[in-house]
mmCIF file of C-alpha atoms and ligand atoms in Angstrom:
data_model
loop_
_atom_site.group_PDB
_atom_site.id
_atom_site.type_symbol
_atom_site.label_atom_id
_atom_site.label_comp_id
_atom_site.label_asym_id
_atom_site.label_seq_id
_atom_site.Cartn_x
_atom_site.Cartn_y
_atom_site.Cartn_z
ATOM 1 C CA MET Y 1 -57.241 -11.401 16.382
ATOM 2 C CA ASN Y 2 -56.276 -13.636 13.169
ATOM 3 C CA LYS Y 3 -56.333 -11.372 9.926
ATOM 4 C CA ILE Y 4 -56.184 -14.351 7.616
ATOM 5 C CA GLU Y 5 -58.713 -17.572 7.639
ATOM 6 C CA TYR Y 6 -56.465 -20.287 6.418
ATOM 7 C CA GLY Y 7 -57.626 -23.604 5.061
ATOM 8 C CA MET Y 8 -58.580 -23.006 0.955
ATOM 9 C CA LYS Y 9 -62.294 -22.243 0.400
ATOM 10 C CA LEU Y 10 -63.351 -24.157 -3.032
ATOM 11 C CA ASP Y 11 -65.188 -22.829 -6.385
ATOM 12 C CA PHE Y 12 -66.873 -25.829 -8.557
ATOM 13 C CA ASN Y 13 -64.094 -25.644 -10.990
ATOM 14 C CA GLN Y 14 -61.475 -26.657 -8.020
ATOM 15 C CA VAL Y 15 -62.888 -30.353 -7.353
ATOM 16 C CA LEU Y 16 -64.496 -32.954 -9.095
ATOM 17 C CA ILE Y 17 -67.116 -35.738 -7.900
ATOM 18 C CA ARG Y 18 -65.528 -39.021 -7.252
ATOM 19 C CA PRO Y 19 -67.518 -41.728 -8.853
ATOM 20 C CA LYS Y 20 -68.556 -44.794 -6.516
ATOM 21 C CA ARG Y 21 -69.557 -48.137 -7.122
ATOM 22 C CA THR Y 22 -73.423 -48.116 -8.278
ATOM 23 C CA THR Y 23 -76.620 -50.204 -8.555
ATOM 24 C CA LEU Y 24 -78.188 -47.826 -11.232
ATOM 25 C CA ASN Y 25 -78.219 -49.066 -14.380
ATOM 26 C CA SER Y 26 -79.767 -45.934 -16.377
ATOM 27 C CA ARG Y 27 -80.068 -42.041 -15.836
ATOM 28 C CA SER Y 28 -83.894 -43.029 -15.883
ATOM 29 C CA GLU Y 29 -84.277 -44.339 -12.737
ATOM 30 C CA VAL Y 30 -83.029 -41.167 -11.235
ATOM 31 C CA LYS Y 31 -85.521 -39.096 -9.786
ATOM 32 C CA LEU Y 32 -85.011 -35.395 -9.804
ATOM 33 C CA GLU Y 33 -88.038 -34.161 -8.080
ATOM 34 C CA ARG Y 34 -88.002 -33.603 -4.309
ATOM 35 C CA THR Y 35 -90.362 -32.792 -1.543
ATOM 36 C CA PHE Y 36 -89.868 -30.186 0.883
ATOM 37 C CA LYS Y 37 -91.015 -29.454 4.321
ATOM 38 C CA PHE Y 38 -90.227 -26.166 5.280
ATOM 39 C CA LYS Y 39 -88.990 -24.600 8.709
ATOM 40 C CA TYR Y 40 -92.034 -21.944 8.984
ATOM 41 C CA CYS Y 41 -94.598 -22.441 6.277
ATOM 42 C CA GLU Y 42 -96.848 -25.482 6.609
ATOM 43 C CA GLU Y 43 -97.576 -26.604 3.314
ATOM 44 C CA LYS Y 44 -95.260 -29.331 1.471
ATOM 45 C CA TRP Y 45 -93.802 -28.407 -2.056
ATOM 46 C CA SER Y 46 -92.761 -30.998 -4.575
ATOM 47 C CA GLY Y 47 -90.476 -30.097 -7.815
ATOM 48 C CA THR Y 48 -87.454 -29.926 -9.406
ATOM 49 C CA PRO Y 49 -85.385 -27.836 -6.812
ATOM 50 C CA ILE Y 50 -83.983 -25.267 -9.828
ATOM 51 C CA ILE Y 51 -84.685 -21.535 -9.627
ATOM 52 C CA ALA Y 52 -84.592 -19.338 -12.777
ATOM 53 C CA ALA Y 53 -83.072 -15.774 -10.930
ATOM 54 C CA ASN Y 54 -85.131 -12.940 -10.387
ATOM 55 C CA MET Y 55 -83.586 -10.921 -13.257
ATOM 56 C CA ASP Y 56 -85.216 -8.918 -15.992
ATOM 57 C CA THR Y 57 -83.382 -11.005 -18.599
ATOM 58 C CA ILE Y 58 -84.424 -14.453 -17.009
ATOM 59 C CA GLY Y 59 -87.654 -14.617 -14.567
ATOM 60 C CA THR Y 60 -89.851 -13.579 -16.986
ATOM 61 C CA PHE Y 61 -93.323 -14.679 -17.963
ATOM 62 C CA ASP Y 62 -92.133 -16.059 -21.427
ATOM 63 C CA MET Y 63 -89.104 -17.848 -19.578
ATOM 64 C CA TYR Y 64 -91.966 -19.110 -17.115
ATOM 65 C CA ASP Y 65 -93.808 -20.969 -19.405
ATOM 66 C CA VAL Y 66 -91.085 -23.198 -20.327
ATOM 67 C CA PHE Y 67 -89.703 -23.838 -16.928
ATOM 68 C CA SER Y 68 -93.181 -24.532 -15.800
ATOM 69 C CA LYS Y 69 -93.226 -27.858 -18.008
ATOM 70 C CA HIS Y 70 -90.151 -29.093 -15.919
ATOM 71 C CA GLY Y 71 -91.170 -28.194 -12.692
ATOM 72 C CA ILE Y 72 -88.744 -25.707 -12.209
ATOM 73 C CA ILE Y 73 -89.204 -22.354 -10.274
ATOM 74 C CA THR Y 74 -89.510 -19.156 -12.045
ATOM 75 C CA ALA Y 75 -88.184 -16.001 -9.576
ATOM 76 C CA PHE Y 76 -90.033 -13.399 -11.342
ATOM 77 C CA HIS Y 77 -88.215 -10.306 -11.256
ATOM 78 C CA LYS Y 78 -89.157 -7.389 -9.248
ATOM 79 C CA PHE Y 79 -90.234 -5.042 -11.540
ATOM 80 C CA TYR Y 80 -93.295 -6.574 -13.005
ATOM 81 C CA THR Y 81 -96.411 -4.400 -11.372
ATOM 82 C CA PRO Y 82 -99.412 -6.153 -9.879
ATOM 83 C CA GLU Y 83 -101.441 -4.955 -13.391
ATOM 84 C CA GLU Y 84 -98.785 -7.376 -15.116
ATOM 85 C CA PHE Y 85 -99.531 -9.867 -12.329
ATOM 86 C CA ASP Y 86 -103.507 -9.238 -12.549
ATOM 87 C CA GLU Y 87 -103.300 -10.039 -16.220
ATOM 88 C CA LYS Y 88 -101.400 -13.376 -15.608
ATOM 89 C CA LYS Y 89 -102.712 -14.846 -12.700
ATOM 90 C CA GLN Y 90 -104.916 -17.255 -14.294
ATOM 91 C CA TYR Y 91 -101.833 -19.236 -15.945
ATOM 92 C CA LEU Y 92 -99.700 -19.298 -13.211
ATOM 93 C CA ASP Y 93 -98.992 -22.176 -10.739
ATOM 94 C CA LYS Y 94 -98.349 -20.960 -7.609
ATOM 95 C CA ASN Y 95 -96.110 -23.411 -6.954
ATOM 96 C CA LEU Y 96 -93.775 -22.941 -10.012
ATOM 97 C CA TYR Y 97 -92.982 -19.036 -9.386
ATOM 98 C CA MET Y 98 -91.542 -17.056 -6.701
ATOM 99 C CA ILE Y 99 -92.298 -13.159 -6.198
ATOM 100 C CA SER Y 100 -89.310 -11.157 -5.498
ATOM 101 C CA SER Y 101 -89.013 -8.093 -3.388
ATOM 102 C CA GLY Y 102 -86.284 -5.443 -2.065
ATOM 103 C CA ILE Y 103 -86.721 -4.277 1.484
ATOM 104 C CA LYS Y 104 -88.379 -0.658 1.252
ATOM 105 C CA ASP Y 105 -91.522 0.389 2.744
ATOM 106 C CA SER Y 106 -92.844 0.470 -1.106
ATOM 107 C CA ASP Y 107 -91.547 -2.950 -1.721
ATOM 108 C CA PHE Y 108 -93.838 -4.147 1.483
ATOM 109 C CA SER Y 109 -96.740 -2.229 0.035
ATOM 110 C CA ARG Y 110 -96.291 -4.088 -3.250
ATOM 111 C CA LEU Y 111 -96.208 -7.026 -1.755
ATOM 112 C CA GLU Y 112 -99.537 -6.629 0.531
ATOM 113 C CA ARG Y 113 -101.009 -5.739 -2.862
ATOM 114 C CA LEU Y 114 -99.702 -8.602 -4.697
ATOM 115 C CA TYR Y 115 -100.866 -11.407 -2.052
ATOM 116 C CA GLU Y 116 -104.356 -9.705 -1.975
ATOM 117 C CA MET Y 117 -104.015 -10.519 -5.776
ATOM 118 C CA LEU Y 118 -102.477 -14.261 -6.393
ATOM 119 C CA GLU Y 119 -101.966 -15.621 -2.954
ATOM 120 C CA PHE Y 120 -98.571 -16.314 -3.712
ATOM 121 C CA LYS Y 121 -96.503 -19.214 -2.180
ATOM 122 C CA PHE Y 122 -92.838 -17.912 -2.602
ATOM 123 C CA LEU Y 123 -91.204 -14.984 -1.699
ATOM 124 C CA VAL Y 124 -87.693 -14.113 -2.074
ATOM 125 C CA VAL Y 125 -86.286 -11.087 -0.039
ATOM 126 C CA ASP Y 126 -83.370 -10.014 -2.260
ATOM 127 C CA VAL Y 127 -80.540 -7.297 -1.645
ATOM 128 C CA ALA Y 128 -77.164 -7.637 -2.521
ATOM 129 C CA ASN Y 129 -75.412 -7.427 0.671
ATOM 130 C CA GLY Y 130 -77.622 -9.601 2.827
ATOM 131 C CA TYR Y 131 -75.532 -9.044 6.026
ATOM 132 C CA ILE Y 132 -77.601 -5.204 6.713
ATOM 133 C CA GLN Y 133 -79.964 -5.430 10.097
ATOM 134 C CA THR Y 134 -82.559 -3.827 7.971
ATOM 135 C CA LEU Y 135 -82.926 -7.018 5.972
ATOM 136 C CA VAL Y 136 -83.948 -9.259 9.009
ATOM 137 C CA GLU Y 137 -86.151 -6.616 10.347
ATOM 138 C CA PHE Y 138 -87.988 -6.355 6.603
ATOM 139 C CA CYS Y 139 -88.191 -10.531 6.805
ATOM 140 C CA GLN Y 140 -89.706 -10.205 10.443
ATOM 141 C CA ARG Y 141 -92.215 -7.573 8.974
ATOM 142 C CA VAL Y 142 -92.831 -10.137 6.163
ATOM 143 C CA ARG Y 143 -93.141 -13.191 8.665
ATOM 144 C CA THR Y 144 -95.929 -11.388 10.706
ATOM 145 C CA ARG Y 145 -97.834 -10.410 7.819
ATOM 146 C CA PHE Y 146 -97.830 -13.280 5.808
ATOM 147 C CA PRO Y 147 -97.215 -16.239 8.343
ATOM 148 C CA ASN Y 148 -97.965 -19.099 5.764
ATOM 149 C CA ILE Y 149 -95.537 -17.840 2.771
ATOM 150 C CA VAL Y 150 -92.235 -19.754 1.983
ATOM 151 C CA MET Y 151 -89.816 -16.767 2.076
ATOM 152 C CA ALA Y 152 -86.074 -17.090 1.100
ATOM 153 C CA ALA Y 153 -83.772 -14.119 2.015
ATOM 154 C CA GLY Y 154 -80.171 -13.618 0.685
ATOM 155 C CA ASN Y 155 -77.550 -13.149 -0.387
ATOM 156 C CA VAL Y 156 -74.924 -14.267 2.103
ATOM 157 C CA VAL Y 157 -72.422 -16.601 2.305
ATOM 158 C CA THR Y 158 -71.237 -17.108 6.241
ATOM 159 C CA ARG Y 159 -73.291 -18.769 8.815
ATOM 160 C CA GLU Y 160 -73.806 -17.068 11.392
ATOM 161 C CA VAL Y 161 -76.033 -14.624 9.049
ATOM 162 C CA VAL Y 162 -77.805 -17.740 7.966
ATOM 163 C CA GLU Y 163 -78.807 -18.745 11.323
ATOM 164 C CA GLU Y 164 -79.650 -15.298 12.273
ATOM 165 C CA LEU Y 165 -81.915 -15.036 9.270
ATOM 166 C CA ILE Y 166 -83.844 -18.231 9.856
ATOM 167 C CA LEU Y 167 -83.989 -17.779 13.696
ATOM 168 C CA ASN Y 168 -84.446 -14.019 14.259
ATOM 169 C CA GLY Y 169 -85.608 -13.288 10.369
ATOM 170 C CA LYS Y 170 -88.042 -16.378 10.388
ATOM 171 C CA VAL Y 171 -87.043 -17.242 7.116
ATOM 172 C CA ASP Y 172 -87.826 -20.588 5.466
ATOM 173 C CA ILE Y 173 -84.407 -20.169 2.882
ATOM 174 C CA VAL Y 174 -81.519 -18.305 2.708
ATOM 175 C CA LYS Y 175 -79.891 -17.493 -0.661
ATOM 176 C CA ILE Y 176 -76.222 -18.171 -0.716
ATOM 177 C CA GLY Y 177 -73.622 -16.475 -2.870
ATOM 178 C CA ILE Y 178 -71.909 -12.976 -3.245
ATOM 179 C CA GLY Y 179 -69.804 -12.369 -6.138
ATOM 180 C CA SER Y 180 -70.261 -15.628 -7.632
ATOM 181 C CA GLY Y 181 -72.327 -14.362 -10.645
ATOM 182 C CA SER Y 182 -71.628 -14.602 -14.089
ATOM 183 C CA ALA Y 183 -72.715 -10.671 -14.805
ATOM 184 C CA CYS Y 184 -71.537 -9.858 -11.069
ATOM 185 C CA THR Y 185 -68.379 -7.282 -10.689
ATOM 186 C CA THR Y 186 -68.848 -7.694 -7.078
ATOM 187 C CA ARG Y 187 -65.393 -9.510 -6.229
ATOM 188 C CA LEU Y 188 -63.883 -6.673 -8.823
ATOM 189 C CA LYS Y 189 -65.344 -3.640 -7.527
ATOM 190 C CA THR Y 190 -65.293 -4.235 -3.924
ATOM 191 C CA GLY Y 191 -63.000 -7.590 -2.986
ATOM 192 C CA VAL Y 192 -65.926 -9.132 -1.419
ATOM 193 C CA GLY Y 193 -66.513 -12.503 -1.701
ATOM 194 C CA MET Y 194 -66.300 -16.160 -0.993
ATOM 195 C CA PRO Y 195 -65.835 -19.321 -3.599
ATOM 196 C CA GLN Y 196 -68.944 -20.607 -4.128
ATOM 197 C CA LEU Y 197 -68.902 -24.116 -2.933
ATOM 198 C CA SER Y 198 -67.384 -23.752 0.045
ATOM 199 C CA ALA Y 199 -69.975 -20.871 0.686
ATOM 200 C CA ILE Y 200 -72.839 -23.668 0.095
ATOM 201 C CA ILE Y 201 -70.973 -26.124 2.190
ATOM 202 C CA GLU Y 202 -70.870 -23.892 5.166
ATOM 203 C CA CYS Y 203 -74.276 -22.514 4.759
ATOM 204 C CA ALA Y 204 -75.919 -25.409 4.244
ATOM 205 C CA ASP Y 205 -74.428 -27.411 7.336
ATOM 206 C CA ALA Y 206 -75.525 -24.127 9.197
ATOM 207 C CA ALA Y 207 -78.956 -23.730 7.937
ATOM 208 C CA HIS Y 208 -80.170 -27.656 8.217
ATOM 209 C CA GLY Y 209 -78.998 -27.314 11.628
ATOM 210 C CA VAL Y 210 -81.661 -25.310 12.466
ATOM 211 C CA GLY Y 211 -84.600 -26.568 10.397
ATOM 212 C CA GLY Y 212 -83.709 -24.198 7.231
ATOM 213 C CA HIS Y 213 -82.955 -25.012 3.977
ATOM 214 C CA ILE Y 214 -80.729 -23.018 1.262
ATOM 215 C CA ILE Y 215 -80.551 -21.742 -2.613
ATOM 216 C CA GLY Y 216 -77.171 -21.729 -4.058
ATOM 217 C CA ASP Y 217 -77.323 -18.627 -5.965
ATOM 218 C CA GLY Y 218 -75.011 -17.983 -9.069
ATOM 219 C CA GLY Y 219 -72.041 -19.354 -10.198
ATOM 220 C CA ILE Y 220 -73.086 -22.025 -12.378
ATOM 221 C CA THR Y 221 -71.451 -22.761 -15.798
ATOM 222 C CA CYS Y 222 -72.382 -25.861 -16.778
ATOM 223 C CA PRO Y 223 -74.357 -28.966 -16.179
ATOM 224 C CA GLY Y 224 -71.143 -30.512 -13.500
ATOM 225 C CA ASP Y 225 -71.674 -27.437 -11.318
ATOM 226 C CA MET Y 226 -75.360 -27.824 -10.794
ATOM 227 C CA SER Y 227 -74.521 -31.431 -9.805
ATOM 228 C CA LYS Y 228 -71.331 -29.945 -7.527
ATOM 229 C CA ALA Y 229 -73.850 -27.368 -5.940
ATOM 230 C CA PHE Y 230 -76.529 -30.001 -5.003
ATOM 231 C CA GLY Y 231 -73.748 -32.085 -3.811
ATOM 232 C CA GLY Y 232 -72.453 -29.522 -1.403
ATOM 233 C CA GLY Y 233 -75.589 -29.163 0.465
ATOM 234 C CA ALA Y 234 -77.957 -26.954 -2.097
ATOM 235 C CA ASP Y 235 -81.282 -27.736 -1.516
ATOM 236 C CA PHE Y 236 -82.175 -25.314 -4.634
ATOM 237 C CA VAL Y 237 -79.630 -24.016 -7.134
ATOM 238 C CA MET Y 238 -80.826 -20.562 -8.636
ATOM 239 C CA ALA Y 239 -78.973 -19.863 -12.218
ATOM 240 C CA GLY Y 240 -79.195 -16.804 -14.369
ATOM 241 C CA GLY Y 241 -76.179 -16.833 -17.233
ATOM 242 C CA ILE Y 242 -77.033 -20.478 -17.789
ATOM 243 C CA PHE Y 243 -80.594 -19.367 -18.980
ATOM 244 C CA SER Y 244 -79.743 -16.375 -21.219
ATOM 245 C CA GLY Y 245 -79.510 -16.363 -25.214
ATOM 246 C CA HIS Y 246 -82.400 -18.450 -26.137
ATOM 247 C CA ASP Y 247 -85.552 -17.724 -28.120
ATOM 248 C CA GLU Y 248 -87.490 -17.218 -25.151
ATOM 249 C CA ASN Y 249 -85.166 -14.622 -23.566
ATOM 250 C CA PRO Y 250 -86.582 -11.136 -23.746
ATOM 251 C CA GLY Y 251 -85.683 -8.429 -26.081
ATOM 252 C CA ASP Y 252 -84.435 -8.820 -29.845
ATOM 253 C CA PHE Y 253 -81.367 -10.534 -31.496
ATOM 254 C CA VAL Y 254 -78.513 -8.323 -31.820
ATOM 255 C CA GLU Y 255 -76.578 -8.942 -35.357
ATOM 256 C CA GLU Y 256 -72.674 -9.172 -35.633
ATOM 257 C CA ASN Y 257 -70.687 -10.689 -38.212
ATOM 258 C CA GLY Y 258 -73.310 -13.224 -39.124
ATOM 259 C CA ASP Y 259 -73.587 -14.127 -35.617
ATOM 260 C CA LYS Y 260 -76.815 -13.721 -33.089
ATOM 261 C CA PHE Y 261 -76.642 -12.405 -30.088
ATOM 262 C CA LYS Y 262 -79.469 -11.703 -26.992
ATOM 263 C CA ILE Y 263 -78.143 -8.997 -24.266
ATOM 264 C CA PHE Y 264 -77.619 -10.313 -20.589
ATOM 265 C CA TYR Y 265 -77.033 -8.043 -17.611
ATOM 266 C CA GLY Y 266 -76.651 -7.761 -13.923
ATOM 267 C CA MET Y 267 -79.301 -6.190 -11.833
ATOM 268 C CA SER Y 268 -76.519 -3.641 -10.563
ATOM 269 C CA SER Y 269 -75.336 -2.858 -14.018
ATOM 270 C CA LYS Y 270 -75.509 0.574 -15.206
ATOM 271 C CA ASN Y 271 -78.134 -0.721 -17.512
ATOM 272 C CA ALA Y 272 -79.912 -2.412 -15.125
ATOM 273 C CA MET Y 273 -80.277 0.713 -13.222
ATOM 274 C CA GLU Y 274 -80.993 3.516 -16.192
ATOM 275 C CA THR Y 275 -83.552 0.887 -17.140
ATOM 276 C CA HIS Y 276 -85.320 0.735 -14.197
ATOM 277 C CA TYR Y 277 -84.437 3.618 -12.540
ATOM 278 C CA GLY Y 278 -83.577 6.009 -15.121
ATOM 279 C CA LYS Y 279 -80.487 6.861 -13.680
ATOM 280 C CA MET Y 280 -77.502 5.819 -11.865
ATOM 281 C CA ASP Y 281 -76.754 7.003 -8.196
ATOM 282 C CA ASN Y 282 -73.012 8.898 -8.363
ATOM 283 C CA TYR Y 283 -72.537 7.063 -4.838
ATOM 284 C CA ARG Y 284 -73.255 3.367 -6.432
ATOM 285 C CA ALA Y 285 -70.180 1.357 -8.352
ATOM 286 C CA SER Y 286 -71.871 -0.226 -11.355
ATOM 287 C CA GLU Y 287 -71.535 -3.948 -9.867
ATOM 288 C CA GLY Y 288 -73.092 -5.908 -12.635
ATOM 289 C CA ARG Y 289 -71.908 -6.576 -16.484
ATOM 290 C CA TYR Y 290 -73.322 -5.963 -19.694
ATOM 291 C CA LEU Y 291 -72.908 -8.947 -21.720
ATOM 292 C CA LYS Y 292 -74.012 -10.210 -25.478
ATOM 293 C CA ILE Y 293 -74.618 -13.923 -25.049
ATOM 294 C CA LYS Y 294 -74.328 -15.845 -28.564
ATOM 295 C CA TYR Y 295 -77.787 -17.431 -29.332
ATOM 296 C CA LYS Y 296 -78.046 -20.985 -28.086
ATOM 297 C CA GLY Y 297 -81.517 -22.157 -29.397
ATOM 298 C CA SER Y 298 -84.519 -23.034 -27.490
ATOM 299 C CA LEU Y 299 -84.229 -23.011 -23.600
ATOM 300 C CA GLU Y 300 -85.842 -26.168 -23.598
ATOM 301 C CA ASN Y 301 -82.770 -27.685 -25.057
ATOM 302 C CA THR Y 302 -80.668 -26.371 -22.450
ATOM 303 C CA ILE Y 303 -83.018 -27.495 -19.766
ATOM 304 C CA LEU Y 304 -83.116 -31.085 -20.848
ATOM 305 C CA ASP Y 305 -78.962 -30.819 -21.110
ATOM 306 C CA TYR Y 306 -78.888 -29.853 -17.283
ATOM 307 C CA LEU Y 307 -81.620 -32.286 -16.300
ATOM 308 C CA GLY Y 308 -79.745 -35.273 -18.233
ATOM 309 C CA GLY Y 309 -76.540 -34.005 -16.551
ATOM 310 C CA LEU Y 310 -77.695 -34.147 -13.215
ATOM 311 C CA ARG Y 311 -79.098 -37.514 -13.958
ATOM 312 C CA SER Y 312 -76.035 -38.801 -15.047
ATOM 313 C CA THR Y 313 -74.237 -37.353 -11.881
ATOM 314 C CA CYS Y 314 -76.741 -39.151 -9.689
ATOM 315 C CA THR Y 315 -75.866 -42.687 -11.433
ATOM 316 C CA TYR Y 316 -72.010 -42.036 -10.860
ATOM 317 C CA ILE Y 317 -72.527 -42.167 -7.370
ATOM 318 C CA ASN Y 318 -75.333 -44.439 -6.738
ATOM 319 C CA ALA Y 319 -77.851 -41.768 -5.971
ATOM 320 C CA ASN Y 320 -81.409 -42.254 -6.372
ATOM 321 C CA SER Y 321 -82.455 -38.740 -6.175
ATOM 322 C CA ILE Y 322 -80.937 -35.185 -6.059
ATOM 323 C CA LYS Y 323 -81.805 -35.512 -2.083
ATOM 324 C CA ASP Y 324 -79.366 -38.514 -1.995
ATOM 325 C CA LEU Y 325 -76.602 -36.521 -4.384
ATOM 326 C CA ALA Y 326 -75.767 -34.816 -1.072
ATOM 327 C CA LYS Y 327 -75.472 -37.836 0.536
ATOM 328 C CA CYS Y 328 -73.730 -39.876 -1.577
ATOM 329 C CA CYS Y 329 -71.210 -37.049 -2.636
ATOM 330 C CA THR Y 330 -67.284 -36.814 -2.152
ATOM 331 C CA PHE Y 331 -65.241 -34.390 -3.737
ATOM 332 C CA VAL Y 332 -61.878 -34.655 -4.523
ATOM 333 C CA GLN Y 333 -59.871 -31.683 -4.971
ATOM 334 C CA VAL Y 334 -57.887 -30.925 -8.599
ATOM 335 C CA GLN Y 335 -55.874 -28.719 -9.968
ATOM 336 C CA ASN Y 336 -57.660 -29.373 -13.471
ATOM 337 C CA GLN Y 337 -61.160 -29.856 -13.929
ATOM 338 C CA LEU Y 338 -60.808 -30.708 -18.007
ATOM 339 C CA ASN Y 339 -58.573 -31.486 -20.659
ATOM 340 C CA VAL Y 340 -58.683 -28.579 -23.147
ATOM 341 C CA SER Y 341 -56.011 -29.569 -25.423
ATOM 342 C CA LEU Y 342 -58.098 -29.337 -28.454
ATOM 343 C CA VAL Y 343 -60.177 -26.530 -27.189
ATOM 344 C CA MET Y 344 -57.657 -23.746 -27.646
HETATM 345 P P1 5GP I 1 -75.301 -16.927 -12.855
HETATM 346 O O1 5GP I 1 -76.169 -18.081 -12.726
HETATM 347 O O2 5GP I 1 -75.503 -15.629 -13.656
HETATM 348 O O3 5GP I 1 -73.895 -17.089 -12.266
HETATM 349 O O4 5GP I 1 -75.619 -15.777 -11.592
HETATM 350 C C1 5GP I 1 -77.090 -15.445 -10.997
HETATM 351 C C2 5GP I 1 -77.113 -14.481 -9.696
HETATM 352 O O5 5GP I 1 -75.743 -13.466 -10.261
HETATM 353 C C3 5GP I 1 -78.215 -13.807 -9.543
HETATM 354 O O6 5GP I 1 -79.328 -14.853 -9.337
HETATM 355 C C4 5GP I 1 -77.880 -12.664 -8.257
HETATM 356 O O7 5GP I 1 -77.920 -13.332 -7.481
HETATM 357 C C5 5GP I 1 -76.660 -12.447 -9.029
HETATM 358 N N1 5GP I 1 -76.629 -10.944 -9.892
HETATM 359 C C6 5GP I 1 -77.504 -10.841 -10.646
HETATM 360 N N2 5GP I 1 -77.011 -9.715 -11.195
HETATM 361 C C7 5GP I 1 -76.063 -9.314 -10.703
HETATM 362 C C8 5GP I 1 -75.227 -7.889 -10.703
HETATM 363 O O8 5GP I 1 -75.606 -6.855 -11.224
HETATM 364 N N3 5GP I 1 -74.385 -7.874 -9.453
HETATM 365 C C9 5GP I 1 -74.163 -8.581 -8.573
HETATM 366 N N4 5GP I 1 -73.316 -8.541 -7.720
HETATM 367 N N5 5GP I 1 -74.672 -9.722 -8.850
HETATM 368 C C10 5GP I 1 -75.351 -10.197 -9.724
#
């Protein structure tokens, strides 16, 4: 058996997108909206294929108000109760939010209650380690009970489990990313992971081959990374850290030496465990960071910066739309992504 898989796997900062002759004269000619037909759900979806992560510092009702104006999906964190959804339901557009769930029996009961109340369209079944067999079984159960929802599940980073989740788990979309998140310490604590761009390229190919889709989840540090994720074949890109530190994020500002900060933490961090479960079990190691993020202003500005970046990438490679971005994208492997001579 070969113990080492050779051939370099790549992260976003190890490539650049090769510019190509283009007939697009302006960013305004680029369409960021995409329409998808899914493998199992019969309804189509149109919107901006970006998803705000289902973290309790990101996937909140206040954040939804801003994301939804741009056609971006908010994945609500799984600690909202049915009562909290009930209060908000008349303001929520089914096409622009996603319900999150774990894989316990109590999660299934919560989904039944939520479906009765909201008839939600998007669901993400989310576990840190998507390689466990019980994930596939839970997804099968969800598909039998709610045949016409768009179901995403993850997280995984290799092709065989992408195919398994789509074909046997009856999942429409597989969420890709292990160890890539900004608040994630999985790679440090376990040594497990896969560079995110290569994971996207491999898993998009696997999913598209069997009629499914993928979400590239985590690892976006700048607008260029988001373009690279779409360029690698991600149908949707999910992000958390880049959307932290704004007025609309939950929690008070922390002041230190005249600067303002907001708190952002991983959903497996000690902080998240203690907030939601009252304790952290001894057998678990915290696989999440607790971070102070320097105040970034309004979320709207960050969103516009990312959408502007995507449009601009498209004009460099003659892509009329995000859909064409993957088709028109060729990567070059690089040693240096940026000139940082004046930044240090
Ligand atoms: P980011 O955009 O911040 O780089 O990544 C967001 C993603 O990080 C989330 O969608 C989720 O998949 C992942 N994530 C969030 N919290 C944790 C955590 O505590 N531990 C790990 N391993 N991953 C996390």
